[in-house]
Every structure is written in structure tokens, then in C-alpha cells.
Short mmCIF file of C-alpha atoms in Angstrom, two decimals:
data_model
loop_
_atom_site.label_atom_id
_atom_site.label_comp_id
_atom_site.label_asym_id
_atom_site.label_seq_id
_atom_site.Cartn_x
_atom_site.Cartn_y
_atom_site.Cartn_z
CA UNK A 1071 0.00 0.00 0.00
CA UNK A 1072 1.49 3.39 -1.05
CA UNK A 1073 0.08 5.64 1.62
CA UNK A 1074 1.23 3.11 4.14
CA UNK A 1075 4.95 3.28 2.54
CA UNK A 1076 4.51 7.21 2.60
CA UNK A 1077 3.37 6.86 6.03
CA UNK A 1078 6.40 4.93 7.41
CA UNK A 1079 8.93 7.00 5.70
CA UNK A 1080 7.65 10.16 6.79
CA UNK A 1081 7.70 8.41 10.57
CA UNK A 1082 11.22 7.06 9.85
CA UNK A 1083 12.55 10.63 8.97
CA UNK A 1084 11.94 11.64 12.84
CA UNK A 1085 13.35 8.84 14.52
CA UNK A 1086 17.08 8.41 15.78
CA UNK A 1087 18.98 7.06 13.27
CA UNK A 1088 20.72 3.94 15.18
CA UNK A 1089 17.17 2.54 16.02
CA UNK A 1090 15.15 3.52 13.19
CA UNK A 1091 15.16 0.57 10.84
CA UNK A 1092 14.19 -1.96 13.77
CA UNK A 1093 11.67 0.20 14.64
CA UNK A 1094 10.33 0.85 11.50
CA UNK A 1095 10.25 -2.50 10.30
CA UNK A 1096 7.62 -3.46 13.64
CA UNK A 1097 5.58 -0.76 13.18
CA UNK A 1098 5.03 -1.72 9.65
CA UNK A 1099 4.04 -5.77 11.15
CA UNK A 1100 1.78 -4.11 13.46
CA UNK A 1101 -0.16 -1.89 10.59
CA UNK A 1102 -0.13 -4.36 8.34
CA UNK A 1103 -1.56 -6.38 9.94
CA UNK A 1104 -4.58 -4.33 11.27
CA UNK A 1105 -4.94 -3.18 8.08
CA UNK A 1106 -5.06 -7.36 6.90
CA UNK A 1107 -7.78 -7.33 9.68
CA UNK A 1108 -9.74 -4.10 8.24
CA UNK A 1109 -10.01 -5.25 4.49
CA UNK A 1110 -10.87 -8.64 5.88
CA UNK A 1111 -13.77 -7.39 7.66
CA UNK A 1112 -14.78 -5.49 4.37
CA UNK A 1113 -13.99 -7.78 2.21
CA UNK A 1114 -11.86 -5.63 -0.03
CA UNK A 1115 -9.34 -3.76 -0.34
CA UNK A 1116 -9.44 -0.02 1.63
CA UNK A 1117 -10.23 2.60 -1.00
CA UNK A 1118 -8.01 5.78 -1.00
CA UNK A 1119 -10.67 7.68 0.97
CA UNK A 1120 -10.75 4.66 3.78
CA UNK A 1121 -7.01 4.39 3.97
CA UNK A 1122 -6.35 7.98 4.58
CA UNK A 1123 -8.52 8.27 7.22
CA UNK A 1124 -7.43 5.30 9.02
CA UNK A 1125 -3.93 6.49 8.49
CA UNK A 1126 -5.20 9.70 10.25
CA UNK A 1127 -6.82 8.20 12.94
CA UNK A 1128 -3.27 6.76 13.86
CA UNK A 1129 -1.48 10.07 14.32
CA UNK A 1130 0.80 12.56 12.30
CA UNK A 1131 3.93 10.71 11.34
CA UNK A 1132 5.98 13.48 13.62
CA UNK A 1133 3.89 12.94 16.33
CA UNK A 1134 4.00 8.65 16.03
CA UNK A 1135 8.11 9.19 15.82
CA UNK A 1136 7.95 11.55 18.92
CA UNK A 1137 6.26 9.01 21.37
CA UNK A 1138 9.40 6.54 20.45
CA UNK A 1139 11.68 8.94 21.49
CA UNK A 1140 12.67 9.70 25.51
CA UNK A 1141 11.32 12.74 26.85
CA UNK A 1142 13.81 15.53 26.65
CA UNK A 1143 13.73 18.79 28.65
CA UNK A 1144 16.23 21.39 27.56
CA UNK A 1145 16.08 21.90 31.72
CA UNK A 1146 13.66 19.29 33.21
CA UNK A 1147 12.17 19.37 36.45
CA UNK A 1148 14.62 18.21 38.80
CA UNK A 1149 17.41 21.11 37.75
CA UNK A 1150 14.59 23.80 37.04
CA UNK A 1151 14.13 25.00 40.55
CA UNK A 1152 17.69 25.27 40.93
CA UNK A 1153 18.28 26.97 37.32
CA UNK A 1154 15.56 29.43 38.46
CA UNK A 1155 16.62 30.40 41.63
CA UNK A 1156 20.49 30.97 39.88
CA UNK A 1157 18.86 32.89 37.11
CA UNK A 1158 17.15 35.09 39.61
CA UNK A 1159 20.20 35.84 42.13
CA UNK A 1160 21.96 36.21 38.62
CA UNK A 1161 20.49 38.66 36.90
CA UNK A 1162 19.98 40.69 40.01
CA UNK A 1163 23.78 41.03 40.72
CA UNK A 1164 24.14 41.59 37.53
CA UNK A 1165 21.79 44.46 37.60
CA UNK A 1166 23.59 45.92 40.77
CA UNK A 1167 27.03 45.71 39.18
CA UNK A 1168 26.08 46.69 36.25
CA UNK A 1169 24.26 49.92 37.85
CA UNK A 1170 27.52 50.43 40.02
CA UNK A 1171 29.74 50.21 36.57
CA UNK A 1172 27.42 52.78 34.68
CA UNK A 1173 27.69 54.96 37.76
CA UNK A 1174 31.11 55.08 38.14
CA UNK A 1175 31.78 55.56 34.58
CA UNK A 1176 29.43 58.15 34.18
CA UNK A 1177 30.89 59.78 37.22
CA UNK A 1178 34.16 59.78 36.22
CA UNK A 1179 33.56 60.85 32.73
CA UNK A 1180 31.68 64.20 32.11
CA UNK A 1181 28.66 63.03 33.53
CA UNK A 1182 25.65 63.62 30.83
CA UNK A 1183 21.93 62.32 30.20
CA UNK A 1184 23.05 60.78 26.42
CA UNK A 1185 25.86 58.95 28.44
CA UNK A 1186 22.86 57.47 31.10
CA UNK A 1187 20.87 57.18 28.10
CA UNK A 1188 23.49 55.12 26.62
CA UNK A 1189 23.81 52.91 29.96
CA UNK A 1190 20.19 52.83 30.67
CA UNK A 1191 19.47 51.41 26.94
CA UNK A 1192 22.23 49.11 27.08
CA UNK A 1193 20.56 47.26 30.24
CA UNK A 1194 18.26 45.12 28.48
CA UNK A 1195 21.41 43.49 26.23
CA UNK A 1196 22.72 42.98 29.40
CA UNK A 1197 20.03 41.11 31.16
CA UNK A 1198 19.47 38.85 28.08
CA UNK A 1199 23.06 37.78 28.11
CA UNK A 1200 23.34 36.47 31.25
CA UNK A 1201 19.60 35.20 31.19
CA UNK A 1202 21.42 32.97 27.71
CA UNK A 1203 24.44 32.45 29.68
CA UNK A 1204 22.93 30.78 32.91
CA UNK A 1205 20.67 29.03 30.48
CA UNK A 1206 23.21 27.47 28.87
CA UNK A 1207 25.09 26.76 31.50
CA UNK A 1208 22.25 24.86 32.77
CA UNK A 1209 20.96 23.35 29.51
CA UNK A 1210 24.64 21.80 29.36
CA UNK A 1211 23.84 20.18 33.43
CA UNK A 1212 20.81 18.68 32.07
CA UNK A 1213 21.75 17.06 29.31
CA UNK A 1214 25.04 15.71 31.21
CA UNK A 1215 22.78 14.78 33.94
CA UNK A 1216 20.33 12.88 31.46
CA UNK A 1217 22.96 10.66 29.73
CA UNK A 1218 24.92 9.99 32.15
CA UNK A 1219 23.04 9.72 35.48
CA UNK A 1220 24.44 8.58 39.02
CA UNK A 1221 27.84 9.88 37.88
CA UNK A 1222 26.78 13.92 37.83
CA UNK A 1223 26.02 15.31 41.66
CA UNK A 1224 22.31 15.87 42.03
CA UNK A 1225 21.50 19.49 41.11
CA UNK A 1226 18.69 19.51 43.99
CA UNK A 1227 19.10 17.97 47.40
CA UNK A 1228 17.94 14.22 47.17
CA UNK A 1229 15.09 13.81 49.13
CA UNK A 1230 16.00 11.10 51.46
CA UNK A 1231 19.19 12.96 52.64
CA UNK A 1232 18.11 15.66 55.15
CA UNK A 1233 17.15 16.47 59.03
CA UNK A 1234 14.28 17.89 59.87
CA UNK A 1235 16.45 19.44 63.02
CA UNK A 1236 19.06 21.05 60.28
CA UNK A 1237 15.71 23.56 58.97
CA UNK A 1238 16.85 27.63 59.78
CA UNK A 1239 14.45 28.61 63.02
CA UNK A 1240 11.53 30.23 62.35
CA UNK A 1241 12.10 33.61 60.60
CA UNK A 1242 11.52 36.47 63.17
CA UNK A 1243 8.15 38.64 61.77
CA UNK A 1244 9.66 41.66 62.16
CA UNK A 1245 12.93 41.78 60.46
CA UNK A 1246 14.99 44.79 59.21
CA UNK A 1247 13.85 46.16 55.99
CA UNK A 1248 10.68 43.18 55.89
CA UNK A 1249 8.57 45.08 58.63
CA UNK A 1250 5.06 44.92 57.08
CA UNK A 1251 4.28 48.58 56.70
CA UNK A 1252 0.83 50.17 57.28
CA UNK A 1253 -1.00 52.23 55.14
CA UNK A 1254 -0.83 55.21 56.97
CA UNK A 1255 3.10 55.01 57.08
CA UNK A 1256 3.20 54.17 53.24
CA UNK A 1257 0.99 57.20 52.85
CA UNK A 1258 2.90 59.20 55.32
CA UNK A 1259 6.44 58.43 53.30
CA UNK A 1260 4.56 59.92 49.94
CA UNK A 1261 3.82 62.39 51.27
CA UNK A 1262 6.63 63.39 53.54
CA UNK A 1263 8.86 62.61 50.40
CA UNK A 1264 7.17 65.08 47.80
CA UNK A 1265 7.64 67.61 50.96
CA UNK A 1266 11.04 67.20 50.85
CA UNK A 1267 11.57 67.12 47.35
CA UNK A 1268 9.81 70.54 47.08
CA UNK A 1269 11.53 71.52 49.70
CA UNK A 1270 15.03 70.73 48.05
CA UNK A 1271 13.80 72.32 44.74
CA UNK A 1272 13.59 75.74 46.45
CA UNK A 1273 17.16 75.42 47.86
CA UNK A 1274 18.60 76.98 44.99
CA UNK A 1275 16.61 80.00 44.79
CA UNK A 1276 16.14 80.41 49.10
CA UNK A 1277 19.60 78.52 50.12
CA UNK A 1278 18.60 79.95 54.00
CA UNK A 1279 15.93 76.37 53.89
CA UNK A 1280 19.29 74.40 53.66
CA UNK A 1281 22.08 76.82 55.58
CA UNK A 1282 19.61 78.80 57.98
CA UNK A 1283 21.95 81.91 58.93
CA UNK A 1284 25.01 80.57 57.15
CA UNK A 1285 23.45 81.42 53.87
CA UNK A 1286 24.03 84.91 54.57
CA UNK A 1287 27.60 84.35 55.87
CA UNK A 1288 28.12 82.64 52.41
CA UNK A 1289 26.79 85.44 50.34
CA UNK A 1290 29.03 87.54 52.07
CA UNK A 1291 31.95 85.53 52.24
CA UNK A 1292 34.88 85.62 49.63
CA UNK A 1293 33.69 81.93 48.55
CA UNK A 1294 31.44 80.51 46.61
CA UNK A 1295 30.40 76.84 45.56
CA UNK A 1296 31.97 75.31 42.44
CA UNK A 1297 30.19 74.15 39.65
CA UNK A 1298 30.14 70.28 40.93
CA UNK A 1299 27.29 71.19 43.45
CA UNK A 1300 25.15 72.24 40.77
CA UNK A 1301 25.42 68.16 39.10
CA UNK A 1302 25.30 66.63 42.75
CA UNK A 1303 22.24 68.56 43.25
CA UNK A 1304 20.63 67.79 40.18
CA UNK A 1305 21.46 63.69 41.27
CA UNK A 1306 20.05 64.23 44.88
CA UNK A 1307 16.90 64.82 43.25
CA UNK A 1308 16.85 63.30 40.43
CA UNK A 1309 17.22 60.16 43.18
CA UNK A 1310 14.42 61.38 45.29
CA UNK A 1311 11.96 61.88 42.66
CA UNK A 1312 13.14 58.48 41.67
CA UNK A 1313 12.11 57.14 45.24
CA UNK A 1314 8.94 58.65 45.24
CA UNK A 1315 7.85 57.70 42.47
CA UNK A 1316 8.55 54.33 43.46
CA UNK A 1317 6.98 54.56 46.73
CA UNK A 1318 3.67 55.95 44.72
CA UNK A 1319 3.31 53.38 42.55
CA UNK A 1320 3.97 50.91 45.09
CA UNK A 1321 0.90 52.75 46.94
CA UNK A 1322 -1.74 52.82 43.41
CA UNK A 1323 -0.33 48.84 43.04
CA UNK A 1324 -1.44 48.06 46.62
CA UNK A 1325 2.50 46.75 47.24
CA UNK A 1326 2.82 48.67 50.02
CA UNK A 1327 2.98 45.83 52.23
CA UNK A 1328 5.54 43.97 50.95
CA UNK A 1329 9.43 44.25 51.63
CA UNK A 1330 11.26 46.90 49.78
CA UNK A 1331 14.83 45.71 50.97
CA UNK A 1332 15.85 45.25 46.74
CA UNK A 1333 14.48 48.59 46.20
CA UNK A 1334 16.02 50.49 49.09
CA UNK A 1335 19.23 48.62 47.78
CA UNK A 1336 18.71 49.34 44.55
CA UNK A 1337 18.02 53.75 45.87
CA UNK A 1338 21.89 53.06 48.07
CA UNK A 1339 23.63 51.62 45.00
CA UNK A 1340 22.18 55.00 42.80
CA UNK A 1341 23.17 57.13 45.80
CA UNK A 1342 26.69 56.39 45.02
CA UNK A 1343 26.55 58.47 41.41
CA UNK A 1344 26.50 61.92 43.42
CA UNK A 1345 29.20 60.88 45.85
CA UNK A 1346 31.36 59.34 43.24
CA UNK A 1347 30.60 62.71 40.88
CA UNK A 1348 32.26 64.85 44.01
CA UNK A 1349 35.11 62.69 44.65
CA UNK A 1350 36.21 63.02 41.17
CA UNK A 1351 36.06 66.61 40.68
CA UNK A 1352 39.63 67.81 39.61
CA UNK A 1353 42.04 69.21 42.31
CA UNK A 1354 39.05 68.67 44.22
CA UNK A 1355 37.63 72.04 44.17
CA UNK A 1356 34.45 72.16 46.06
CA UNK A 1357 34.64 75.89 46.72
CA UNK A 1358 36.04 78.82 44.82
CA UNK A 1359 37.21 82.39 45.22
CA UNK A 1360 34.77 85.07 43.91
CA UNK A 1361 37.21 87.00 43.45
CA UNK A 1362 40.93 85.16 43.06
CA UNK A 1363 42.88 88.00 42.33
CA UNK A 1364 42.16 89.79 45.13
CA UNK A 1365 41.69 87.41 48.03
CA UNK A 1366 44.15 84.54 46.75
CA UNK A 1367 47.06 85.53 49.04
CA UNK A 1368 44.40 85.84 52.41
CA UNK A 1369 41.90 83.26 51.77
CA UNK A 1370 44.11 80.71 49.30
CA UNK A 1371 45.24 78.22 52.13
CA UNK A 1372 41.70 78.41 53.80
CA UNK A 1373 40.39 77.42 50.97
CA UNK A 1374 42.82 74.43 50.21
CA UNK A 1375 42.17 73.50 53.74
CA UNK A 1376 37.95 73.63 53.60
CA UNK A 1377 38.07 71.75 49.73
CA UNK A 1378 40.78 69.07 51.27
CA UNK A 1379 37.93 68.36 54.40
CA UNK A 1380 35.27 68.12 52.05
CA UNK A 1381 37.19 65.77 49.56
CA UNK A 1382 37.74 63.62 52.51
CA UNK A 1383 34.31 63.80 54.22
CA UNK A 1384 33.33 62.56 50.46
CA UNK A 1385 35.25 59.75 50.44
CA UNK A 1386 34.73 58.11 53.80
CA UNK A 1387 30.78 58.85 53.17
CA UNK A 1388 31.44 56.51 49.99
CA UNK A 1389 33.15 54.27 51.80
CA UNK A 1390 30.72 53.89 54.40
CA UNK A 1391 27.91 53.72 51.78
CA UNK A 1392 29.78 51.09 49.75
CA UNK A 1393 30.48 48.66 53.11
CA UNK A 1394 26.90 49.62 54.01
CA UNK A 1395 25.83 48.30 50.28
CA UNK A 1396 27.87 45.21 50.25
CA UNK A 1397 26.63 44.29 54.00
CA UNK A 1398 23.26 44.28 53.06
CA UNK A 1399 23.62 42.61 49.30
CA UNK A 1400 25.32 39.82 51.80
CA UNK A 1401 22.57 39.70 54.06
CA UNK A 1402 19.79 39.51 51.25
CA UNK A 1403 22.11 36.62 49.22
CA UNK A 1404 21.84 34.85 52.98
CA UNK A 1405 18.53 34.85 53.55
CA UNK A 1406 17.66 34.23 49.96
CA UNK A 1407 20.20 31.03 50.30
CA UNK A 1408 18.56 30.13 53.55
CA UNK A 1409 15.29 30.04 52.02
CA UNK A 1410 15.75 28.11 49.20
CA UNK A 1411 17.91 25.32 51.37
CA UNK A 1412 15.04 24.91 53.70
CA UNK A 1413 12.76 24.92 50.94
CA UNK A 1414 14.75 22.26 49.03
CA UNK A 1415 14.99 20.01 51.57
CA UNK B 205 -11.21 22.44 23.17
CA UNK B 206 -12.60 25.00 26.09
CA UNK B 207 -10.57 25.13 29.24
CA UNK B 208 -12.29 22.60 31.29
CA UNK B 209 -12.36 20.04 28.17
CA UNK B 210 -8.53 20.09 27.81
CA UNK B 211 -8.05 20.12 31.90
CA UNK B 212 -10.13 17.08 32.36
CA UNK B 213 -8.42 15.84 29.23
CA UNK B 214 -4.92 15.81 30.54
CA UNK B 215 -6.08 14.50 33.74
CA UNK B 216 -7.64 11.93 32.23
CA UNK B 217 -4.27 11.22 30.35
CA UNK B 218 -2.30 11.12 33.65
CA UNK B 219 -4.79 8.76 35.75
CA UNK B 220 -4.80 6.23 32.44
CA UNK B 221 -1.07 6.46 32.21
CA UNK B 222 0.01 4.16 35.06
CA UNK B 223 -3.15 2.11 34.57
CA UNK B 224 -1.83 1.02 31.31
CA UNK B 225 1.27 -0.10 32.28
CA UNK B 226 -0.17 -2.47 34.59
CA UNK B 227 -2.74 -3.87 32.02
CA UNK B 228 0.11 -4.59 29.41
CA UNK B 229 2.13 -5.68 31.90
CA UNK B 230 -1.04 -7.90 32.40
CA UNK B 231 -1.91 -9.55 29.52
CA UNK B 232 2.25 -10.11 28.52
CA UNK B 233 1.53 -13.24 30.82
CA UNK B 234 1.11 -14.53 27.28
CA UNK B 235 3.43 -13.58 24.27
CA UNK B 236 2.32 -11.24 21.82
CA UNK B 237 3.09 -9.00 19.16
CA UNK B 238 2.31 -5.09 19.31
CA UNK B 239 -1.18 -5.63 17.16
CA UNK B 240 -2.56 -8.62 18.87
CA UNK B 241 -2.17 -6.90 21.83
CA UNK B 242 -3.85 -4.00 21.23
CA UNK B 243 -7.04 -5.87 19.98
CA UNK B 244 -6.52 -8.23 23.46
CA UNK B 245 -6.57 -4.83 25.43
CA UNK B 246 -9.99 -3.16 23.24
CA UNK B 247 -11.49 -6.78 23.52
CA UNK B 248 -11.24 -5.86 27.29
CA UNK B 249 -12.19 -2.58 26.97
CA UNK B 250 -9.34 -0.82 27.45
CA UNK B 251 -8.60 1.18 23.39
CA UNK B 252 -5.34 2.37 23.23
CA UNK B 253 -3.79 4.85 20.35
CA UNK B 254 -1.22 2.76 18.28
CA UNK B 255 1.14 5.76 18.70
CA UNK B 256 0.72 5.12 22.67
CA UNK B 257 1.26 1.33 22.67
CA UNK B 258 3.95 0.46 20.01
CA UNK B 259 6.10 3.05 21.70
CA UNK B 260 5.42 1.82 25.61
CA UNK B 261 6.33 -1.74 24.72
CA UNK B 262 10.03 -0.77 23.38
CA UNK B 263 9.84 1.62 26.51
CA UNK B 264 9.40 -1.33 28.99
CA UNK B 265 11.92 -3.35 26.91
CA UNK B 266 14.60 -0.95 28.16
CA UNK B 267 13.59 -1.21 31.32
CA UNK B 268 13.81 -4.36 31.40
CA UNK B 269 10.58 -5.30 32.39
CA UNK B 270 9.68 -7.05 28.86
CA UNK B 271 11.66 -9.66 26.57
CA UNK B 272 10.98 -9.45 23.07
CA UNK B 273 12.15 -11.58 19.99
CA UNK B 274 11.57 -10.96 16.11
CA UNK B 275 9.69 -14.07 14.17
CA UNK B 276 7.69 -15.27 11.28
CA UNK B 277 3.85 -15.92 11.32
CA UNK B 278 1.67 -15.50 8.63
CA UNK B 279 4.53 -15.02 6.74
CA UNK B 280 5.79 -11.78 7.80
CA UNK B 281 8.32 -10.71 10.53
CA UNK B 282 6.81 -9.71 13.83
CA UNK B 283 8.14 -8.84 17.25
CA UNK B 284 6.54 -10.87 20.17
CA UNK B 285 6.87 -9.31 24.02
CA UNK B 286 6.32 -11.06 26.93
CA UNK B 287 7.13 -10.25 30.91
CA UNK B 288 10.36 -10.47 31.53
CA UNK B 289 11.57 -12.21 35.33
CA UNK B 290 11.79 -9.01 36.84
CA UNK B 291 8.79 -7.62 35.05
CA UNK B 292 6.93 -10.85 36.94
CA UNK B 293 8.52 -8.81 40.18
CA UNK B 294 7.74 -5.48 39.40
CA UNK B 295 3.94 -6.79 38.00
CA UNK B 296 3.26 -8.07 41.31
CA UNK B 297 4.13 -5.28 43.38
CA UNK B 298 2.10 -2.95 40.79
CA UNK B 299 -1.06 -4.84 41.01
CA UNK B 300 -0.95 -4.80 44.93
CA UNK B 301 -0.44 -1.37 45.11
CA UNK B 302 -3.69 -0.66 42.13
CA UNK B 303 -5.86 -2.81 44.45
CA UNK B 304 -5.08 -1.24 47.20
CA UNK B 305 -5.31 2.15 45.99
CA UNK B 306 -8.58 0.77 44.20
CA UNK B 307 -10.37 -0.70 47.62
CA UNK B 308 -9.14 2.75 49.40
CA UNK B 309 -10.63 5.00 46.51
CA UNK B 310 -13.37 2.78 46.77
CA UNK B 311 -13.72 3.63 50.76
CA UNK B 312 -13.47 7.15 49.70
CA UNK B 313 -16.27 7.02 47.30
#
């Protein structure tokens, strides 16, 4: 029967090579043979009609080669909760360093908004790449793990090997940075955060908000602030517009609740930009002479000695806010890690 | 296919899985080849897909629950299965743990 030979070649074409002809050659017994038993029951041959619909009833040749095959996962279930967990702890460092790398870059170059244009666009390539990478990575664990199994370490803890005494205590309810918030609080942050963000955008024009009397001491003083101020300023609020828009979302989304320790990470890793913009200011000039000719011989050394204090201030702020960072990226890693062993086991 | 037809559909799927198994496992008391089979099993009531059964007996050949070995009848070539020793094992322990699971369902219901 020609639709019977089409059939089994069509099948053939999807099976593995080393097995195909063996398996070919009983599939074609088998439907011979129930086709012997259908045109014995009719008493003649199936017409064209007949025999494609009985070859249709049987399945689509892929489909018929598919079943002979084993099942194959490109990550199956076993290494998937592991591959997921990697993937998210992954692309979150990723995220953080990659944040950290724009800043400093930007910082140390003449910062601009093309240049955190540039970085900002260039985010999703990086996310995708080490989305593929772990993927891969993973994909190759699976497949290793599927041929050759009992001599590849089991991606997941094996179920038989664990104490129920070795589970973390229970998690205190009210840990740093997890405290369930209340609506009033969330409402009171939104609102105590545009406050302050109105209140830094009059600084510039009424700098007594931020210096009280010293404002007039300043405008009367032979110094005046250097040009970097104006950029660091611009950062501080371009960060807390940033965080209050966040925290208003988070209000309209009704995610108030939840913990915001990635996002408050996320705020300390930006807040590193402005100090890392001040520390690389050139011969650290924070503050200037109005009027250099005149008041360079007086005021020259004062001034060395007030830009030198800031410069330092600067950096052990940064350093602080960097150990400060890395403490509580360590912290989130560990409890994430904790989680995920007592939830493997 | 609506929602609920294709949920109760792979259910289905998954409880007949297992059950299958044990009825081949069944009826390979006696020899037979992939077609004779699968009339034995719709004689019984029990219809399974060609694309289902031809595959699950070279499946439980590699686990070594089946022995099979290529010969002529009627003039053509035909591979015969039947349990292997261990397949006798593993049968046994199967159809204990169906009947129980069948008397306790039955409890339930």
C-alpha cells in the first residue's frame, strides 16, 4: 500500500537514526496487519478515501516518531528550581554591578543624560546575556545529567538525605527592611517625600531652607560653591523623585505591604553616582574664590584646607555607603540562600 | 477544546497512564506481538492509540521489564513481548499497590 509506505517513511525521517530501521520494520508488522484485519472485515481492499482516514486516525507521522523517542527537557524538572533560583540571584547582581559600573563611569567621565541614556538602553542586552548564559550553562547540566546519570552530583538535594532538626528557626516577623508597613506610614512616606523634594527644589533660589543663617555668611563671604554642586544637586533629586515615584506606585499597586529591601538597595547603589561625581572633581575644588585676584594671598590656604575636608568627608561617606551596600547585598544573598535550602529540603 | 475540556483531558491522560502499564504488563503473561495486543486490550475494553502502545512496549523493553524476539507468522516478521523475570517482580508489586489504591478510593467514594 502506497500511503502506508509514505506513512512509514515520513515516521522514519523523525526517529534516531541507530534505532530507526528496527523500529520501522515493527511498526510496519503491526499496521499491516490491522490493516489485513480491516479489508478482511470489508472484504476488499481499503479505497483511497478509507485508507487515509485510518492512516489519520493513527497520528501525524511526527507525532507517532515523537512518542518513540525519551522525553527531553532542555532543563527538566529536577534542575529547574535550581536553574531558576540561579537565574534570579543572577540577573539581580548583575543588575547591581552593572548599575555600580554605569555609575562610576558616568561619574568619572563628564557626567551627561546621552551617556545614562546610553547605559540605561544598554541594560536590556545585558540582562538577556546572562539570562542565555545561565541558560546554557544549565541546559549543558541537564543534558550531562540525562545521559549519564548517578555519575553527575544531584542538582537539587535528594530527598532522602536531610534532618528535619538542620531547617533555619523560624524567621523572626519583624525583620529589618521586611517590617510589614501600614498604610498610613506608606501614605505618610509619599507624602513626607514630595515635601522634601519641594523643599530641596527651592534650595537653589532660598539657600537659607538648607544653611539657615550661614546662607548669609556665604553670600558675604569671599567663597562661593563650584560648579560640581550644581550636578550633585541635580542627582540628589533626580534620586528622590526616583524614590517617590517608586513609593507611589507601590501605593496605586497596593505593594505597600511587601518588603522593599531590593528597592532600598537598589536607591543606596544610585546614591553612590553623586558621591562618586564629588570625589572626582579635579584638584578637588568644592569651593572657589569670587574673586581670586584679590583674596588669593588671604583666603588661598583656607580654601585648600575647607576643599581638602570636604574631599575627605566625600570619600569616607562613599566608603561607608559602599560597606553599608555590600553588607546588606550579603545579608539579602543569605537569607535568599537560607530560604531556598530549607525549601529544598 | 474550552478550558475545562482540555483540563479534564490531561487528567484523564495522567490517571490512564500508570493504569496502562499495569494492564500490558497484564496480559504479557502470554506472548504477543504489538497488534494482537492491542485488539486483546480493546477486547477488554481498554482502546489504546497505536502511537501510545507500540512506543510503551520498546519503553518497557529498556527497562527491562519485557523480553521481546523478532519471528515469522503468517509469513511476515513480527516482534513478540512477553514479561520479563523481573517484570513478573515489578507486576506483582504494581497490582498490589492498584488494588489497594482501588479498595481505598473505593472507601473514599
Amino acid at each position: 500500500m502506497d500511503l502506508l509506505d509514505r506513512y512509514l517513511q515520513a515516521v522514519k525521517k523523525h526517529l534516531p537514526w541507530q534505532r530507526q530501521d528496527d523500529i520501522i520494520a515493527e511498526l510496519r508488522a503491526n499496521l499491516e496487519a490491522q490493516l489485513e484485519d480491516k479489508e478482511a472485515a470489508l472484504g476488499r481492499p481499503l479505497n483511497p478515501v478509507e485508507a487515509e482516514d485510518w492512516l489519520k486516525q493513527i497520528g501525524p507521522p511526527m507525532q507517532m516518531a515523537a512518542r518513540y523517542q525519551p522525553q527531553q527537557y532542555l532543563i527538566g524538572p529536577a534542575v529547574f528550581p535550581t536553574y531558576w533560583f540561579v537565574l534570579r540571584t543572577a540577573v539581580f547582581w548583575v543588575t547591581i554591578a552593572y548599575s555600580i559600573g554605569i555609575a562610576v563611569q558616568i561619574a568619572v567621565r563628564t557626567p551627561s543624560w546621552a551617556a545614562l541614556l546610553e547605559g540605561v538602553l544598554r541594560v536590556p542586552e545585558v540582562l538577556l546575556t546572562t539570562a542565555a548564559s545561565v541558560t546554557l550553562i544549565f541546559a549543558a547540566i541537564e543534558f550531562t545529567a540525562a545521559r549519564y546519570p548517578g555519575r553527575w552530583p544531584a542538582p537539587v538535594a535528594s530527598s532522602g538525605d536531610w534532618t528535619p532538626s538542620a531547617l533555619p528557626s523560624v524567621e523572626k516577623e519583624v525583620v529589618r527592611g521586611q517590617k510589614p508597613r501600614s498604610y498610613a506610614h506608606a501614605v505618610a512616606e509619599v507624602i513626607f517625600g514630595f515635601l522634601f523634594l519641594v523643599w530641596l527644589l527651592l534650595v537653589p533660589d532660598h539657600p537659607y531652607l538648607l544653611m539657615g543663617p550661614g546662607a548669609a555668611y556665604l553670600a558675604v563671604s569671599p567663597f562661593q560653591l563650584a560648579p560640581v554642586w550644581v550636578q550633585f544637586y541635580w542627582w540628589v533629586v533626580s534620586l528622590n523623585a526616583l524614590q517617590l515615584g517608586w513609593r507611589w506606585v507601590d501605593l496605586l499597586r497596593g505593594s505597600w505591604r511587601g518588603p522593599r529591601r531590593a528597592q532600598q538597595s537598589a536607591i543606596q547603589a544610585l546614591g553612590l553616582i553623586p558621591l562618586g561625581l564629588l570625589l572626582t572633581v579635579r584638584d578637588h575644588v568644592f569651593f572657589l574664590l569670587k574673586h581670586p585676584a584679590l583674596d588669593q594671598m588671604r583666603y588661598g590656604a583656607t580654601l585648600e584646607s575647607i576643599n581638602q575636608g570636604i574631599y575627605r568627608a566625600a570619600l569616607f561617606i562613599l566608603v561607608i555607603a559602599i560597606l553599608q551596600l555590600v553588607w546588606e547585598m550579603g545579608r539579602m544573598s543569605l537569607d535568599a540562600y537560607r530560604r531556598r535550602a530549607a525549601a529544598m529540603r | 477544546m474550552t478550558l475545562a475540556e482540555n483540563l479534564f483531558e490531561n487528567l484523564r491522560l495522567e490517571l490512564r497512564r500508570g493504569c496502562l502499564t499495569l494492564a500490558v504488563l497484564a496480559l504479557l503473561r502470554q506472548e504477543h506481538y504489538g497488534y494482537t495486543l492491542r485488539k486483546a486490550l480493546a477486547e477488554r475494553g481498554l482502546e489504546i492509540d497505536e502511537s501510545t502502545l507500540y512506543p510503551l512496549l520498546r519503553r518497557l523493553e529498556a527497562q527491562g521489564l519485557l523480553v521481546s524476539e523478532w519471528r515469522e507468522e503468517d509469513k511476515r516478521n513480527k516482534r513478540f513481548y512477553r514479561r520479563s523475570s523481573d517484570g513478573e517482580q515489578i507486576f506483582g508489586q504494581l497490582l498490589k499497590e492498584w488494588q489497594a489504591i482501588n479498595a481505598s478510593i473505593n472507601k473514599i467514594l
